Amino acid sequence: MSEAPATTSWRVSLPHSTAAVPIARALIRKALAEIQPSADSDTAELLTAELVANAVEHTEGDDPIQLVVDLLEQRCQVEVHDRSRATPPSLVGELPPEPPDVWAEGGRGLLLIRTLSLSCGHRPTETGKAIWFTLPTAVRPDGARPGPH
C-alpha cells in the first residue's frame, strides 16, 4: 500500500547565515498550523532548527539553504538542502556507544533528530545533499499521537 502524494508542499530559500534558523522555525510552525491533524510543532521546530544550523555551520559559501516541507496524510517530512556533498556523521547506523559530552557546544543535534523523529536520513542531490526527518501527523483512535520509532 503506497502513501498518497503530498497534500501540501513548501520549498523556501533561506540565507546562508544564522538568521536562517529563526526563519525556518517560523516557517515550519506556519506550515504545521495549516493542516489537521498536525505533527508535533515543538519537535518539528527543534529538529528543523538543528538541520538548518548544521547546514549553516558545516557548509561554505553564500549559497542559500533550501527548506522543503512536505505535508502528507500521515506524516510530515522536512528536508534541508545545502551545497556540501559531505555526509553527516551518526545520522544513520549504530548509535554512538557513549553519550555526548554534556559540556560540549555541539554534538547532540543529530542524536536529537534520530531520537525524536519517526525516521531520518540523507541523500545526495544534483547540487549537494539533503538531510531529512519525518514526524507522524496521524492521530490514533485514543486521541494520542504515535510516538517516534
Tab-separated table of N, CA and C in Angstrom, residues 20-77:
chain	number	residue	atom	x	y	z
A	20	ALA	N	18.887	32.302	9.318
A	20	ALA	CA	18.025	31.278	8.723
A	20	ALA	C	17.312	30.434	9.776
A	21	VAL	N	17.916	30.276	10.949
A	21	VAL	CA	17.346	29.387	11.967
A	21	VAL	C	15.985	29.881	12.464
A	22	PRO	N	15.845	31.125	12.944
A	22	PRO	CA	14.503	31.539	13.384
A	22	PRO	C	13.497	31.631	12.234
A	23	ILE	N	13.979	31.932	11.038
A	23	ILE	CA	13.077	31.960	9.877
A	23	ILE	C	12.529	30.555	9.637
A	24	ALA	N	13.403	29.558	9.665
A	24	ALA	CA	12.983	28.173	9.445
A	24	ALA	C	12.001	27.715	10.521
A	25	ARG	N	12.268	28.089	11.768
A	25	ARG	CA	11.350	27.719	12.860
A	25	ARG	C	9.961	28.305	12.622
A	26	ALA	N	9.913	29.569	12.222
A	26	ALA	CA	8.623	30.222	11.959
A	26	ALA	C	7.908	29.573	10.776
A	27	LEU	N	8.667	29.226	9.742
A	27	LEU	CA	8.059	28.602	8.568
A	27	LEU	C	7.474	27.237	8.885
A	28	ILE	N	8.188	26.427	9.650
A	28	ILE	CA	7.664	25.095	9.979
A	28	ILE	C	6.450	25.215	10.893
A	29	ARG	N	6.466	26.170	11.815
A	29	ARG	CA	5.306	26.392	12.688
A	29	ARG	C	4.089	26.772	11.851
A	30	LYS	N	4.278	27.673	10.872
A	30	LYS	CA	3.185	28.107	9.994
A	30	LYS	C	2.687	26.942	9.132
A	31	ALA	N	3.621	26.162	8.584
A	31	ALA	CA	3.237	25.029	7.738
A	31	ALA	C	2.387	24.028	8.513
A	32	LEU	N	2.791	23.712	9.733
A	32	LEU	CA	2.049	22.727	10.514
A	32	LEU	C	0.713	23.259	11.007
A	33	ALA	N	0.601	24.557	11.162
A	33	ALA	CA	-0.678	25.147	11.568
A	33	ALA	C	-1.719	25.030	10.456
A	34	GLU	N	-1.253	24.798	9.228
A	34	GLU	CA	-2.145	24.718	8.070
A	34	GLU	C	-2.872	23.386	7.958
A	35	ILE	N	-2.407	22.364	8.659
A	35	ILE	CA	-3.001	21.041	8.456
A	35	ILE	C	-3.593	20.492	9.746
A	36	GLN	N	-4.579	19.636	9.587
A	36	GLN	CA	-5.173	18.889	10.688
A	36	GLN	C	-5.323	17.455	10.241
A	37	PRO	N	-4.897	16.470	10.981
A	37	PRO	CA	-4.131	16.606	12.208
A	37	PRO	C	-2.702	17.021	11.890
A	38	SER	N	-2.095	17.677	12.809
A	38	SER	CA	-0.760	18.215	12.609
A	38	SER	C	0.281	17.356	13.315
A	39	ALA	N	1.526	17.526	12.892
A	39	ALA	CA	2.651	16.913	13.610
A	39	ALA	C	2.935	17.771	14.834
A	40	ASP	N	3.736	17.254	15.726
A	40	ASP	CA	4.141	17.986	16.931
A	40	ASP	C	4.983	19.191	16.509
A	41	SER	N	4.420	20.368	16.623
A	41	SER	CA	5.078	21.589	16.156
A	41	SER	C	6.364	21.886	16.913
A	42	ASP	N	6.369	21.680	18.231
A	42	ASP	CA	7.578	21.957	19.010
A	42	ASP	C	8.740	21.076	18.563
A	43	THR	N	8.466	19.788	18.367
A	43	THR	CA	9.510	18.872	17.920
A	43	THR	C	9.954	19.230	16.503
A	44	ALA	N	9.002	19.531	15.635
A	44	ALA	CA	9.342	19.896	14.259
A	44	ALA	C	10.215	21.156	14.228
A	45	GLU	N	9.893	22.136	15.045
A	45	GLU	CA	10.703	23.363	15.104
A	45	GLU	C	12.113	23.073	15.589
A	46	LEU	N	12.226	22.283	16.646
A	46	LEU	CA	13.540	21.954	17.198
A	46	LEU	C	14.402	21.229	16.173
A	47	LEU	N	13.847	20.196	15.535
A	47	LEU	CA	14.623	19.407	14.591
A	47	LEU	C	14.962	20.198	13.332
A	48	THR	N	14.037	21.022	12.879
A	48	THR	CA	14.306	21.882	11.723
A	48	THR	C	15.424	22.858	12.042
A	49	ALA	N	15.365	23.452	13.227
A	49	ALA	CA	16.415	24.391	13.638
A	49	ALA	C	17.775	23.709	13.674
A	50	GLU	N	17.816	22.464	14.151
A	50	GLU	CA	19.073	21.718	14.182
A	50	GLU	C	19.629	21.498	12.783
A	51	LEU	N	18.772	21.085	11.857
A	51	LEU	CA	19.238	20.841	10.490
A	51	LEU	C	19.733	22.122	9.826
A	52	VAL	N	18.991	23.206	9.999
A	52	VAL	CA	19.388	24.471	9.373
A	52	VAL	C	20.684	24.995	9.998
A	53	ALA	N	20.777	24.941	11.316
A	53	ALA	CA	22.003	25.402	11.986
A	53	ALA	C	23.207	24.584	11.524
A	54	ASN	N	23.047	23.270	11.375
A	54	ASN	CA	24.139	22.432	10.884
A	54	ASN	C	24.525	22.808	9.458
A	55	ALA	N	23.534	23.066	8.615
A	55	ALA	CA	23.831	23.443	7.231
A	55	ALA	C	24.614	24.751	7.187
A	56	VAL	N	24.247	25.709	8.015
A	56	VAL	CA	24.957	26.997	8.056
A	56	VAL	C	26.382	26.785	8.567
A	57	GLU	N	26.521	26.015	9.632
A	57	GLU	CA	27.828	25.834	10.262
A	57	GLU	C	28.789	24.978	9.443
A	58	HIS	N	28.267	23.961	8.775
A	58	HIS	CA	29.150	22.973	8.151
A	58	HIS	C	29.257	23.077	6.636
A	59	THR	N	28.716	24.119	6.047
A	59	THR	CA	28.887	24.328	4.609
A	59	THR	C	29.517	25.689	4.384
A	60	GLU	N	30.293	25.778	3.317
A	60	GLU	CA	30.975	27.029	2.994
A	60	GLU	C	30.227	27.762	1.898
A	61	GLY	N	30.537	29.031	1.763
A	61	GLY	CA	29.956	29.825	0.692
A	61	GLY	C	28.727	30.581	1.127
A	62	ASP	N	28.146	31.275	0.170
A	62	ASP	CA	26.970	32.098	0.422
A	62	ASP	C	25.703	31.538	-0.203
A	63	ASP	N	25.807	30.352	-0.815
A	63	ASP	CA	24.638	29.784	-1.478
A	63	ASP	C	23.517	29.576	-0.475
A	64	PRO	N	22.298	29.898	-0.881
A	64	PRO	CA	21.164	29.713	0.035
A	64	PRO	C	20.986	28.252	0.423
A	65	ILE	N	20.359	28.057	1.551
A	65	ILE	CA	19.959	26.737	2.043
A	65	ILE	C	18.488	26.588	1.677
A	66	GLN	N	18.103	25.416	1.254
A	66	GLN	CA	16.711	25.172	0.884
A	66	GLN	C	16.006	24.399	1.996
A	67	LEU	N	14.848	24.890	2.397
A	67	LEU	CA	13.989	24.188	3.346
A	67	LEU	C	12.810	23.647	2.558
A	68	VAL	N	12.599	22.341	2.629
A	68	VAL	CA	11.493	21.698	1.914
A	68	VAL	C	10.615	21.014	2.953
A	69	VAL	N	9.334	21.314	2.925
A	69	VAL	CA	8.375	20.714	3.855
A	69	VAL	C	7.277	20.053	3.026
A	70	ASP	N	7.113	18.750	3.209
A	70	ASP	CA	6.039	18.003	2.560
A	70	ASP	C	5.090	17.508	3.631
A	71	LEU	N	3.839	17.936	3.543
A	71	LEU	CA	2.813	17.507	4.488
A	71	LEU	C	1.964	16.450	3.804
A	72	LEU	N	2.076	15.235	4.293
A	72	LEU	CA	1.370	14.103	3.717
A	72	LEU	C	0.254	13.685	4.653
A	73	GLU	N	-0.520	12.719	4.226
A	73	GLU	CA	-1.679	12.308	5.019
A	73	GLU	C	-1.302	11.851	6.421
A	74	GLN	N	-0.211	11.075	6.564
A	74	GLN	CA	0.117	10.542	7.878
A	74	GLN	C	1.502	10.921	8.367
A	75	ARG	N	2.172	11.822	7.668
A	75	ARG	CA	3.492	12.246	8.132
A	75	ARG	C	3.850	13.597	7.541
A	76	CYS	N	4.793	14.209	8.188
A	76	CYS	CA	5.369	15.470	7.731
A	76	CYS	C	6.843	15.185	7.483
A	77	GLN	N	7.329	15.508	6.297
A	77	GLN	CA	8.756	15.329	6.020
A	77	GLN	C	9.385	16.698	5.817
